[in-house]
Each structure stands twice: as structure tokens, then as C-alpha cells.
XYZ file of C-alpha atoms in Angstrom:
657
model
C 42.637 -26.699 1.318
C 43.267 -26.794 -2.575
C 41.612 -23.693 -4.372
C 39.394 -25.003 -6.789
C 37.248 -22.696 -9.650
C 34.329 -22.627 -11.934
C 33.945 -20.949 -15.055
C 31.772 -17.422 -14.839
C 30.224 -14.981 -17.042
C 30.330 -12.294 -14.748
C 32.582 -11.439 -11.340
C 30.076 -9.069 -9.921
C 28.156 -11.720 -7.330
C 28.613 -11.001 -3.689
C 27.775 -13.544 -1.351
C 27.117 -12.608 2.011
C 25.051 -15.052 3.374
C 25.922 -18.374 5.284
C 24.930 -21.909 4.406
C 25.087 -25.077 6.124
C 24.784 -26.915 2.987
C 27.903 -29.095 2.415
C 28.184 -29.914 -0.362
C 26.690 -27.008 -1.863
C 23.267 -27.863 -3.579
C 21.760 -26.609 -6.532
C 18.427 -27.635 -7.787
C 17.442 -29.053 -11.246
C 15.877 -25.499 -11.919
C 19.389 -23.806 -11.777
C 19.831 -21.347 -14.938
C 22.528 -22.870 -17.024
C 25.268 -20.361 -18.032
C 23.793 -18.121 -14.920
C 25.933 -15.255 -13.695
C 28.156 -16.580 -10.595
C 31.303 -16.032 -10.250
C 31.638 -19.415 -7.968
C 35.339 -20.301 -6.126
C 36.128 -21.964 -3.167
C 38.289 -20.208 -0.847
C 41.494 -21.257 0.811
C 42.729 -20.810 4.436
C 44.314 -17.422 3.169
C 40.413 -16.746 2.440
C 41.603 -15.380 -1.252
C 39.410 -15.801 -3.866
C 40.490 -17.390 -7.205
C 38.131 -17.941 -10.423
C 36.650 -17.518 -13.645
C 36.635 -14.257 -14.918
C 37.843 -12.989 -11.232
C 40.769 -14.818 -10.747
C 43.299 -11.450 -11.606
C 41.224 -9.804 -9.024
C 42.839 -11.723 -5.766
C 40.801 -10.371 -3.711
C 40.660 -10.846 0.174
C 37.241 -12.175 1.259
C 35.374 -13.086 4.638
C 34.806 -16.931 5.920
C 31.606 -17.127 7.687
C 31.432 -19.704 10.095
C 28.743 -21.401 12.874
C 25.053 -21.846 12.170
C 23.708 -20.788 8.995
C 20.362 -18.865 8.955
C 17.056 -20.503 8.919
C 15.606 -21.080 5.283
C 13.046 -18.286 4.582
C 9.860 -18.962 5.026
C 7.147 -19.708 1.895
C 3.831 -19.647 1.076
C 1.975 -23.111 1.705
C -0.170 -22.549 -1.651
C 0.269 -20.328 -4.246
C -3.064 -18.886 -3.546
C -1.837 -17.612 -0.563
C 0.368 -15.682 -1.916
C -2.289 -14.244 -4.858
C -4.993 -13.468 -1.771
C -2.423 -11.782 0.168
C -1.893 -9.461 -2.955
C -5.595 -8.736 -3.294
C -6.399 -8.578 0.473
C -3.516 -5.545 0.243
C -3.909 -3.950 -2.923
C -7.499 -4.271 -3.250
C -8.844 -1.615 -0.641
C -11.088 1.106 0.235
C -10.025 3.193 -2.285
C -11.230 0.661 -4.756
C -14.564 1.498 -3.030
C -14.947 5.359 -2.002
C -12.300 7.110 -4.228
C -12.292 5.553 -7.906
C -16.208 5.497 -8.508
C -16.232 9.489 -7.333
C -13.307 10.035 -9.805
C -14.529 8.058 -12.738
C -18.103 10.455 -12.029
C -15.942 13.655 -11.673
C -13.812 13.072 -14.662
C -15.923 12.074 -17.430
C -17.667 8.709 -16.288
C -16.690 6.282 -19.102
C -14.111 8.265 -20.820
C -11.928 8.231 -17.181
C -11.643 4.826 -18.051
C -9.059 6.316 -21.159
C -6.422 7.911 -19.096
C -6.882 4.975 -16.334
C -5.953 2.430 -18.308
C -3.365 4.022 -20.209
C -1.648 4.478 -17.129
C -2.173 1.184 -15.787
C -0.311 -0.348 -18.449
C 2.599 2.555 -18.419
C 3.041 2.799 -14.674
C 0.883 0.577 -12.432
C 2.050 -2.696 -14.081
C 5.470 -2.101 -14.722
C 5.837 -1.038 -10.778
C 3.723 -3.381 -9.387
C 5.353 -6.031 -11.299
C 8.937 -4.511 -10.683
C 8.186 -4.959 -6.629
C 7.007 -8.426 -6.660
C 9.848 -10.048 -9.293
C 12.226 -8.034 -6.990
C 11.092 -9.618 -3.658
C 10.856 -12.822 -5.059
C 14.394 -12.402 -6.889
C 16.152 -11.426 -3.836
C 14.119 -12.729 -1.218
C 14.213 -9.982 1.654
C 11.949 -7.745 2.573
C 11.399 -3.979 1.700
C 14.764 -2.734 3.216
C 17.064 -5.614 2.243
C 16.000 -5.824 -1.332
C 18.043 -3.037 -2.038
C 21.154 -5.209 -1.490
C 20.712 -5.321 -5.597
C 22.116 -1.656 -5.581
C 23.602 -1.096 -2.051
C 24.256 2.325 -2.522
C 20.600 3.484 -2.642
C 19.176 1.415 0.549
C 17.679 4.569 1.196
C 14.590 3.334 -0.773
C 14.496 0.399 1.547
C 14.260 2.908 4.582
C 11.770 5.188 3.089
C 9.116 2.607 2.166
C 9.861 1.718 5.677
C 9.132 5.110 6.749
C 5.651 5.426 4.672
C 4.521 1.665 5.428
C 4.766 3.157 9.067
C 2.862 5.930 8.625
C -0.035 4.532 6.836
C -0.193 1.615 9.324
C -0.396 3.936 11.762
C -3.047 6.025 10.565
C -5.008 3.706 8.030
C -6.411 1.956 11.257
C -8.399 4.771 11.761
C -10.852 4.130 9.233
C -11.385 0.495 10.790
C -11.894 1.547 14.088
C -14.713 4.109 12.907
C -16.056 1.575 10.488
C -16.236 -1.118 13.371
C -17.725 1.498 15.649
C -20.739 2.228 12.913
C -20.739 -1.661 12.890
C -21.705 -1.917 16.314
C -23.948 0.915 16.306
C -25.640 -1.052 13.242
C -27.166 -3.744 15.537
C -30.303 -1.327 16.830
C -33.826 -1.404 15.531
C -33.425 2.473 14.748
C -30.039 3.250 13.210
C -29.126 6.164 15.581
C -27.817 8.335 12.549
C -31.514 8.254 11.094
C -33.527 10.771 13.561
C -32.832 14.153 15.485
C -33.717 12.967 18.666
C -30.237 12.289 20.578
C -28.538 13.572 22.779
C -25.765 15.235 20.343
C -28.455 16.355 17.954
C -28.653 20.151 17.492
C -31.844 22.663 16.920
C -30.303 22.632 13.663
C -31.183 19.029 12.441
C -33.353 17.903 10.013
C -34.368 14.074 9.018
C -36.218 15.164 5.625
C -35.032 18.098 3.590
C -37.429 19.536 0.594
C -34.647 21.413 -1.276
C -36.961 21.380 -4.412
C -39.508 23.277 -2.751
C -37.159 26.213 -2.320
C -35.831 26.674 -5.807
C -37.777 29.926 -5.721
C -36.212 32.519 -4.034
C -39.502 34.018 -3.710
C -40.026 31.601 -1.215
C -37.426 32.240 0.998
C -40.130 33.186 4.101
C -42.356 30.519 3.729
C -42.352 27.509 5.833
C -41.497 24.141 3.819
C -40.444 21.872 6.614
C -41.518 21.579 10.052
C -41.371 24.807 11.481
C -38.253 25.919 9.032
C -38.672 28.275 5.902
C -36.629 27.832 3.247
C -34.248 30.742 4.649
C -33.808 28.548 7.649
C -33.343 25.537 5.581
C -29.908 26.466 3.965
C -28.386 26.175 7.508
C -29.789 22.761 8.432
C -28.017 19.571 9.601
C -28.296 16.118 8.775
C -28.776 13.827 11.511
C -26.039 11.618 9.634
C -23.510 14.972 9.770
C -24.429 15.676 13.678
C -23.916 11.693 14.459
C -20.720 11.831 12.268
C -19.461 15.028 13.386
C -20.413 15.681 17.088
C -20.929 11.941 18.524
C -18.251 9.668 16.322
C -15.901 12.307 16.162
C -16.612 15.197 18.745
C -14.805 17.288 16.885
C -12.767 20.177 18.250
C -12.803 23.680 16.684
C -9.158 23.256 14.995
C -6.044 21.267 15.483
C -4.669 23.265 18.391
C -7.675 22.561 20.798
C -6.795 18.194 21.011
C -10.182 18.039 23.542
C -10.513 14.593 25.150
C -10.517 11.528 24.554
C -13.448 9.326 23.086
C -13.470 6.411 25.094
C -15.256 4.362 23.019
C -13.281 4.845 19.975
C -10.290 4.161 21.632
C -11.624 0.429 22.669
C -12.810 0.254 18.788
C -9.254 1.167 17.999
C -7.586 -1.672 20.718
C -10.262 -4.360 18.933
C -9.373 -3.814 15.221
C -5.314 -3.540 16.606
C -5.488 -7.032 18.745
C -7.197 -8.222 15.489
C -4.335 -7.218 13.002
C -2.118 -9.052 15.861
C -3.565 -12.209 15.644
C -3.747 -11.925 11.915
C 0.222 -11.059 11.502
C 1.772 -12.507 14.313
C 2.707 -16.502 13.167
C 3.816 -15.187 9.807
C 2.708 -15.865 6.486
C 1.356 -19.367 7.599
C -1.466 -17.597 9.260
C -1.849 -14.305 7.504
C -2.001 -16.653 4.475
C -5.010 -18.537 5.476
C -6.818 -15.316 7.183
C -6.458 -13.411 4.150
C -8.714 -15.907 2.369
C -11.914 -14.557 4.072
C -10.983 -11.089 4.507
C -10.283 -11.066 0.969
C -13.206 -12.524 -1.198
C -16.164 -12.110 1.897
C -16.153 -8.323 0.478
C -17.121 -9.020 -2.668
C -19.967 -11.334 -1.521
C -21.128 -8.033 0.258
C -20.588 -5.893 -2.761
C -22.464 -8.582 -5.191
C -25.563 -8.361 -2.365
C -25.489 -4.467 -2.134
C -25.220 -4.465 -5.988
C -28.430 -6.696 -6.360
C -30.166 -4.543 -3.294
C -29.029 -1.094 -5.160
C -30.245 -1.596 -8.873
C -33.828 -2.444 -7.670
C -34.330 1.016 -5.659
C -35.534 3.691 -7.398
C -33.180 5.726 -9.041
C -30.413 3.559 -9.031
C -30.673 3.813 -13.112
C -29.821 7.327 -12.956
C -26.780 7.336 -10.616
C -25.209 4.166 -12.804
C -25.441 6.603 -16.195
C -24.195 9.865 -14.077
C -21.125 7.560 -13.064
C -20.472 5.861 -16.589
C -22.189 8.370 -19.147
C -19.094 9.738 -21.145
C -18.051 13.382 -21.176
C -15.378 13.613 -24.174
C -14.236 17.165 -23.287
C -12.878 16.128 -19.877
C -10.014 14.074 -21.712
C -8.474 17.618 -22.711
C -8.211 18.740 -18.883
C -4.713 17.877 -17.338
C -6.278 17.197 -13.785
C -8.264 14.245 -15.386
C -4.775 12.484 -16.117
C -3.377 13.583 -12.919
C -6.399 12.353 -11.094
C -6.007 8.579 -13.103
C -2.485 8.506 -12.591
C -2.349 8.924 -8.310
C -5.447 6.691 -8.335
C -2.976 3.754 -9.670
C -0.569 4.790 -7.488
C -3.234 4.417 -4.274
C -4.783 1.399 -5.328
C -2.218 -0.522 -6.634
C -0.360 -0.337 -3.219
C 2.792 0.823 -4.963
C 6.073 2.207 -3.089
C 4.593 0.441 -0.101
C 7.727 -2.254 0.179
C 4.734 -4.745 1.174
C 4.442 -5.905 -2.193
C 7.829 -6.852 -2.245
C 7.555 -8.344 1.774
C 5.009 -10.484 0.060
C 7.395 -11.221 -3.065
C 9.800 -12.946 -1.331
C 7.724 -15.260 0.447
C 7.418 -16.867 -3.342
C 9.152 -19.728 -4.326
C 12.049 -18.898 -6.681
C 10.605 -20.011 -9.637
C 7.121 -18.524 -9.352
C 5.829 -16.979 -12.457
C 5.316 -13.321 -11.249
C 4.801 -11.793 -14.526
C 1.803 -13.798 -14.756
C 0.792 -12.923 -11.382
C 1.457 -8.802 -11.675
C -1.560 -9.050 -14.753
C -4.037 -11.471 -13.014
C -3.634 -9.008 -10.211
C -4.171 -5.784 -12.194
C -7.024 -7.143 -13.385
C -8.573 -7.841 -9.731
C -7.879 -4.749 -8.378
C -8.879 -2.593 -11.248
C -11.901 -4.843 -12.463
C -12.561 -4.266 -8.699
C -12.387 -0.818 -8.489
C -14.587 -0.193 -11.974
C -17.512 -2.997 -10.343
C -17.303 -0.649 -7.408
C -19.025 2.146 -8.877
C -22.245 0.209 -9.717
C -22.615 -0.680 -6.308
C -21.525 2.934 -5.067
C -23.623 5.035 -7.806
C -27.147 2.618 -7.719
C -27.223 3.630 -4.145
C -26.437 7.424 -4.419
C -29.059 7.590 -7.996
C -31.345 6.733 -5.031
C -30.377 8.873 -2.117
C -31.041 11.489 -4.979
C -34.052 10.501 -5.790
C -35.299 10.153 -2.356
C -33.917 13.630 -1.594
C -35.236 15.378 -4.702
C -31.620 16.591 -5.475
C -29.287 16.229 -7.904
C -26.502 13.631 -7.589
C -24.000 15.780 -7.434
C -25.018 17.168 -4.367
C -24.912 13.417 -2.881
C -21.704 12.148 -4.653
C -18.674 12.527 -2.443
C -15.507 10.555 -2.175
C -13.686 9.052 0.991
C -14.715 9.573 4.347
C -17.398 11.692 3.022
C -18.829 8.311 1.211
C -18.331 5.692 3.975
C -19.817 7.898 6.791
C -22.098 10.067 5.573
C -23.420 9.511 1.971
C -23.800 5.816 2.346
C -24.994 5.311 5.881
C -27.491 8.086 4.875
C -28.473 5.779 1.865
C -29.166 2.642 3.788
C -31.196 4.882 6.460
C -33.642 5.158 3.373
C -34.093 1.747 2.681
C -36.342 -1.027 4.145
C -34.667 -3.326 6.741
C -32.339 -0.279 7.453
C -29.860 -2.021 10.410
C -29.159 -5.236 7.635
C -27.575 -3.290 4.753
C -25.952 -0.952 7.314
C -24.181 -4.195 9.008
C -23.668 -5.570 5.825
C -21.941 -2.253 4.472
C -19.871 -1.654 7.302
C -18.958 -5.538 7.547
C -17.521 -5.307 4.072
C -15.948 -1.911 5.135
C -13.892 -3.599 7.897
C -12.738 -6.309 6.126
C -11.569 -4.008 3.212
C -9.471 -2.387 5.919
C -8.563 -5.150 7.835
C -6.862 -7.304 5.532
C -4.991 -4.347 3.444
C -4.170 -3.413 7.099
C -2.344 -6.540 8.358
C -0.368 -6.776 5.067
C 1.125 -3.524 5.229
C 1.765 -4.730 9.185
C 3.527 -7.930 7.810
C 5.512 -5.626 5.079
C 6.850 -3.474 7.613
C 7.827 -6.177 10.289
C 9.555 -8.529 7.348
C 11.586 -5.615 6.515
C 12.662 -5.412 10.361
C 13.169 -8.480 10.783
C 15.719 -8.799 7.657
C 17.791 -6.167 9.578
C 18.199 -8.921 12.645
C 18.587 -12.001 11.065
C 17.632 -15.547 12.532
C 19.350 -16.944 15.919
C 17.910 -20.160 17.083
C 17.405 -18.835 20.623
C 15.065 -16.020 19.355
C 12.242 -18.123 19.344
C 9.405 -15.187 19.609
C 11.248 -12.927 17.857
C 8.473 -12.198 14.983
C 5.679 -12.081 17.972
C 7.654 -9.904 19.788
C 8.369 -7.309 16.813
C 4.598 -7.726 16.005
C 3.596 -6.703 19.483
C 6.165 -3.922 19.726
C 4.781 -2.581 16.181
C 1.125 -2.539 16.870
C 1.531 -1.078 20.066
C 3.992 2.181 18.989
C 1.256 2.537 16.121
C -1.662 2.492 18.878
C 0.139 4.981 21.187
C 0.305 7.222 18.070
C -3.284 6.414 17.269
C -4.193 8.062 20.680
C -3.838 11.401 19.107
C -6.349 10.644 16.397
C -9.401 9.505 19.253
C -9.099 13.061 20.642
C -11.671 15.816 19.662
C -9.210 17.492 17.401
C -8.168 13.872 16.243
C -9.695 13.939 12.470
C -7.242 17.310 11.748
C -4.078 14.595 13.225
C -5.520 12.057 10.386
C -5.706 14.508 8.252
C -2.328 15.746 8.293
C -1.131 11.515 8.206
C -3.300 11.445 5.324
C -2.474 14.226 3.128
C 1.689 13.768 3.754
C 2.822 11.417 4.909
C 1.028 8.558 2.318
C 0.568 11.657 -0.297
C 0.916 10.971 -4.094
C 3.997 13.115 -3.981
C 5.572 10.332 -1.475
C 4.449 7.672 -3.382
C 5.726 8.869 -6.870
C 8.996 10.053 -5.579
C 9.677 6.568 -4.589
C 8.261 5.059 -7.632
C 10.497 6.794 -9.514
C 13.612 6.381 -7.902
C 12.897 2.591 -7.802
C 12.634 2.615 -11.598
C 15.674 4.359 -12.009
C 17.909 2.009 -9.556
C 16.928 -1.128 -10.822
C 17.016 0.200 -15.051
C 19.994 2.247 -14.518
C 22.166 1.486 -11.778
C 21.461 -2.122 -11.787
C 20.563 -2.515 -15.348
C 17.524 -3.445 -16.944
C 18.361 -5.890 -19.309
C 20.481 -7.448 -16.455
C 16.756 -7.509 -14.060
C 14.702 -9.110 -17.416
C 17.576 -11.894 -17.579
C 17.276 -12.427 -13.615
C 13.414 -12.401 -13.868
C 13.898 -14.823 -16.768
C 15.704 -17.208 -14.855
C 12.679 -17.142 -11.789
C 9.739 -17.782 -14.271
C 11.866 -19.457 -17.202
C 11.282 -16.863 -20.071
C 11.813 -13.318 -20.472
C 8.775 -10.922 -20.106
C 7.635 -8.663 -23.479
C 10.694 -5.718 -23.707
C 7.502 -3.481 -22.921
C 8.308 -3.923 -19.295
C 12.217 -2.679 -19.974
C 11.019 -0.007 -21.619
C 8.781 1.119 -19.283
C 11.244 1.062 -16.233
C 14.001 2.627 -18.271
C 11.903 5.651 -19.965
C 8.365 5.809 -19.621
C 7.370 4.953 -15.993
C 9.977 7.490 -14.512
C 8.854 10.242 -16.822
C 5.177 9.666 -16.038
C 5.775 9.299 -12.016
C 8.200 12.794 -12.551
C 5.220 14.453 -14.447
C 2.700 14.392 -12.182
C 4.983 14.334 -9.189
C 6.030 18.221 -10.595
C 2.394 18.723 -10.998
C 1.442 18.221 -7.308
C 4.450 20.044 -6.404
C 3.294 23.157 -8.704
C -0.359 22.750 -8.316
C 0.406 22.388 -4.217
C -3.325 24.014 -2.198
C -2.754 24.197 1.528
C -4.593 21.511 4.065
C -8.205 22.512 5.017
C -11.025 20.701 6.886
C -14.379 20.774 4.960
C -13.289 23.671 2.977
C -13.797 25.856 6.015
C -10.876 25.365 8.536
C -6.991 26.187 7.423
C -4.477 24.927 9.279
C -2.189 27.067 10.482
C 1.582 27.470 9.670
C 2.596 25.173 12.018
C 0.620 22.310 11.095
C 1.379 22.494 7.330
C 5.243 22.234 8.980
C 4.477 19.086 10.606
C 2.921 17.739 7.373
C 5.657 18.647 5.623
C 8.124 16.933 8.064
C 5.628 13.837 7.731
C 6.620 13.853 3.651
C 10.309 14.759 3.539
C 10.733 12.107 6.454
C 10.214 9.578 4.019
C 11.875 11.013 0.982
C 14.498 12.335 2.252
C 16.176 8.973 3.244
C 16.800 8.533 -0.508
C 18.856 11.320 -0.981
C 20.507 11.190 2.658
C 21.114 7.621 2.473
C 23.198 7.812 -0.714
C 25.454 10.777 0.435
C 26.238 9.283 3.492
C 27.669 5.895 2.115
C 29.021 7.990 -0.885
C 31.120 10.203 1.708
C 31.371 7.037 3.886
C 33.523 4.750 1.099
C 37.238 5.258 0.352
C 38.550 5.844 -3.155
C 37.809 7.639 -6.314
C 34.367 8.510 -7.097
C 34.489 5.815 -9.880
C 35.513 3.355 -7.349
C 33.246 4.168 -4.602
C 30.449 3.835 -7.401
C 31.154 0.559 -8.628
C 31.732 -1.016 -4.841
C 28.794 0.436 -3.552
C 26.727 -0.823 -6.461
C 28.106 -4.028 -6.819
C 24.742 -6.067 -5.222
C 25.173 -8.369 -2.544
C 23.805 -11.537 -2.852
C 21.980 -14.094 -0.653
C 22.590 -17.682 -0.559
C 20.208 -19.053 -2.099
C 21.208 -17.489 -5.427
C 24.259 -20.355 -4.927
C 21.075 -23.246 -5.215
C 19.237 -21.079 -8.242
C 22.033 -19.753 -10.304
C 25.042 -21.927 -9.867
C 26.834 -22.112 -13.712
C 27.851 -25.561 -13.168
C 25.666 -28.345 -11.220
C 28.315 -31.171 -11.434
C 31.218 -28.825 -10.643
C 29.150 -27.693 -7.667
C 28.111 -30.942 -6.618
C 32.456 -31.918 -6.706
C 32.906 -29.493 -3.943
C 33.229 -30.637 -0.751
C 34.878 -28.434 1.888
C 36.150 -31.345 3.595
C 37.181 -30.487 7.243
C 35.753 -27.132 7.056
C 32.159 -27.719 6.694
C 30.937 -24.627 7.821
C 32.605 -22.586 5.779
C 31.015 -21.323 2.790
C 32.341 -19.079 -0.409
C 31.610 -15.765 0.235
C 32.751 -12.628 -2.344
C 33.994 -9.204 -1.403
C 31.397 -7.150 0.410
C 30.077 -4.417 -0.450
C 29.057 -3.183 3.078
């Protein structure tokens, strides 16, 4: 067969994936003057064409059935809602409002918004655009620079750990939701089997402000001195009933069978949301992503009508300009962005990979960032209107009831709703919202993990139920690990995963290397050109500057601050983890962080040739078949290429693997 060649502007393209189309089809949206050094191969497999004509390199020729077309979203709104469901989660409701209050109220928005534009949006856009451009999950997307494929493995490890421990919050929320359907909320009284003699329903701290009243009885049979050791029924319900917490990590204790059933129920829900792929999860997320907003609005309307709500909201937004001088405020803003935007987990890349190639992901990134940050700010009004009411009812300062994390979700807020009329209704609404907020984040996280795994094993027609089986194995494996978190020592295990496996350090490390690889190894200008081919115009140069310099500096600066100011993990500022617990925690953190340098060194030392040859060879992108369709330089010439009798063969350039 006669060799044919087409002009090209570069010879860096590598095609590995096979296709059955003959002649090759190029859509009308193909970019003019693209990067593809497209040639046709003869029977000897040699490549002749364009700028690469003199290379005379040998290539493999793929034969047999091609890979199936990648699944795409039914509607683009499915993608938007899935990203909203994943990125907008519990951190927006229980972490941002507390950080805002703690770090100067409205002043916190200055460092927060600044880091949104120099760190959050650039990396958020980078991950979505990368997935859309490469049409691959979190591992194969790094075929753009195969030497750094360890980034993909690192993100898979992080998202696996997230999927494992994050669902425990759903299990606890589901447990509270079930317990909300009682005429009297079980955490509102002290006459339950799990309550102790120190339990007291109503505190009167304001009556004990005078130290001389230490021996005066102020509440039931309790004196002011005894009142200092008293415990709220909600704390006893949480620690004695829900967690049945042991004395430490070394004491695992018994299983909580009620929690095991709740855990099993939420994993079953996650499985059936994900098992059919984006065609099903894209529909479920319409409800799971939007209904929490309905509940938030209802709770806000209720909250602002309660006494003390105004004081609570003012505590939330009242600016304290002196806070801007504190480094911790800027660090909190940075880490919150990386947490709430779900950066570095690979799930955003997987979601983007199901987009149409010419989807305007640049516009999507700004819309999603606005929704994410807007939800965080709005949630603060809901939370602090309720906390203001709670503080007014107990006669204490808001600083004594303002909490973050599980403390807000399972202690402060349940206590607040127990003080309201028709308490079970508000409790059920709150925990239903909590479950939905966590559920869509969870099943999109599982979707991201499964997508990355399945991309490693390209489809074969007879593997009909491979997705269903892969999702089932993933859910079952996570469930088995989760059993360690439904024991009496389970909270200590949960904290280890939360503090180390997906901590600020691991996410910042991941984001730093993502920017370095795209901007300095692949090329920021080159990737901007690729984005322009997809969306039809070049993004503002600010993105390129951020990827190249600003964002890596921000990530590394916050990373080093975390490292220098590292504090050993403790529970409730009382229990300090043993040394071997710290070792386990660092093992969880390093299991993802070391993927990048270990994979880099392994690939580099396995390759042959000089260092420069190895580097050039291993940083040459490996493109997929869809790049033929969308980036071919000459549509007319492509249509004339007919492989004749070899209609199962395709044009493939030298592999870098």
C-alpha cells in the first residue's frame, strides 16, 4: 500500500488507541492548522509524513475491534449538577461559616476570594479541561506527560481514602435522621439508658458568673461547682449512644450494629446511584444537588425568626480588620478552598472526561466556582442564625456554641433544633439535607475512582457488566474498611483518615505538581492552545500565569506552613494519639504523596538512552483516537485516506510506554 502523508506543525503526537472508522472521520469542528503529524503507515509499519518524515520511526499497527466510544452526558446540565453535587458538600455548611466567624467575620472574604482567583478557579478549571481534552479518568489523563503518571495514582489513592471515611458522616446523619422520627428527640432528655448522673438538660451559666456562688444550688440539685462538670444530653447521646466511644485508639471494643445497618444502607444507595454510569448518576444528582438548597432556605426562614438570630448573624459577618495581619487566616482561607472545591481528588477530571470535546469548560468553571463559594457564604447565615438562638436560650456567648465539623452537625445543631417548637420536623429536615449533601459528593467520588480503574482496562464487548462489578467491588472493599469505624474506637480511626489521608498537605502537594506538569512539562501555552481548540477561544492569560507561577507558589507556601506548624493529632483536646497511631496516619498521607516521585523515578530508570533521550521520550504525550477526529490539520486530505483492505488498521505513532 502506498504511503501518504499530511502536513503538520509538530511531530509530538502519539496515537495509541485503535478505531474502526474507515475512512477516518473528522467533524466540522476540527481545528484549522492543528498539531497532528498525521501519516498513513505501510505494511512495514514505518511512518512518513510532515515534520516527522525524516525520523523514519517504527510504529505498531493496531488491529481488531476498536474501543467503544466514551460515554457522554445526556445534557450538559448533568455535568454542571454533578460538579455542584460533588464540590458543594458538608464542608460548605459546617466548615466555612465557622472559619469565617473565627477569622474576622466579613474580613475573611478578602483572603478567601483572593485565593479563589489565584488557586481555586485555576486548578478547578485545569482539572475539568484536562479531563475533557484527554477523554480519560484520573490516571490515563496524565498520558499528556506519561513520566508523571504517578499524579493519577496519587489522586486515586486520595479519593479512595475519601470514599472510605467520608461515608461515615452519611451513616451518622442517616442514624440521626431515623432517630428524628420520634415525638421526643432522644438527645433532648436525660432519662435514657445511655445518660449519666452528670447529665443536665438546662444550663444556667449566667447565674454562676460570681465565683462566690460556687456552692450555691442553681440547677436542680447541682451547685455551680458541679455544673462545671455537667454534660449536655446531646453530647451524651453522641458519645455514649452513637459512638459508644472507648478510651482510645488501642481499645477497639465492640461493633455498633445499628451503625453497621446505617452504613450498609448508605453504601447500597451509593451503589445504585453509580452502577450504570453517568447516564444514571447524572439524573440522580438533580435531586441530591438541588434539594439541600430548598432545605437551607427553609431553615434560614425559620432561623431568622428566632430570638437571638440577629446577634448570631452579626457575629458571623462583623469584620475584624486586625485579623488580616495573622498568617493563620490566610492559611485557613487556602485550605478551605482546596477542601471545598474538591481539588486534587481526580473526580473533577473524571466528570470532565464525559463532556463533549467542544464544551465550554472555561465558562463552566466560573459558574461552578460562583455556586460553590456562594453556597458557603449563604450557609453561614443559616448556621449562625440558629447558633445565635441557641446562645440566647442558654444565656452564653456565641463563641461557646460555635463549632466546626462533626461538632456542628451532631452536637450544636441538634441541640438548637431541640429547643425549637416542633423539634422533630426541623431535626428531620436538617439531617435529610445533611445526608443529601454528603450522598452526591460520595457517589461522584466513587464514580471518579471507578472511572480511573476502568480506563486502565479498556473495554471488550464480552465484558458486559464490568462497570457494575467494578462499582460493587469498590463499595464492598470500602465497606469492609469502614467496619473499623463503627466500633467503640471507630471515631479515632475516622479522625486518622480525616486528618492525614485527605489532609490539606496531600491536596496541596497534588495541586502543586498538577500545575508544574501542565505548565512546565507539557507547556502552559501549548495547553492554552488545546483549550482554545475545544472551546473556540483562548482563555484570559491570567490562567496561564497562575498555572506557571502564582498557584504553585501559593500551594507550596501553604504546604510548608502546614509542615512547619504540624501538631500531633488529638481527640477533643484531651486524648493524644499514641506514636504508632501517628505512624499509621503518616503512612496514609505518604501512600499518596510518594506515588509521584516513586513513579517518576521508576519510569525514568527503566527507560533507555541518555537522560535527555529518556526525558524527551517519557514526556511525549500519548493521544487518544478522538484527537484524530477533532484536531486533524486537513479535513479534505483525511477524507481521501482509505486504508483499502486493511480497514481495521489505524495510524499510530511511536508509543512512549
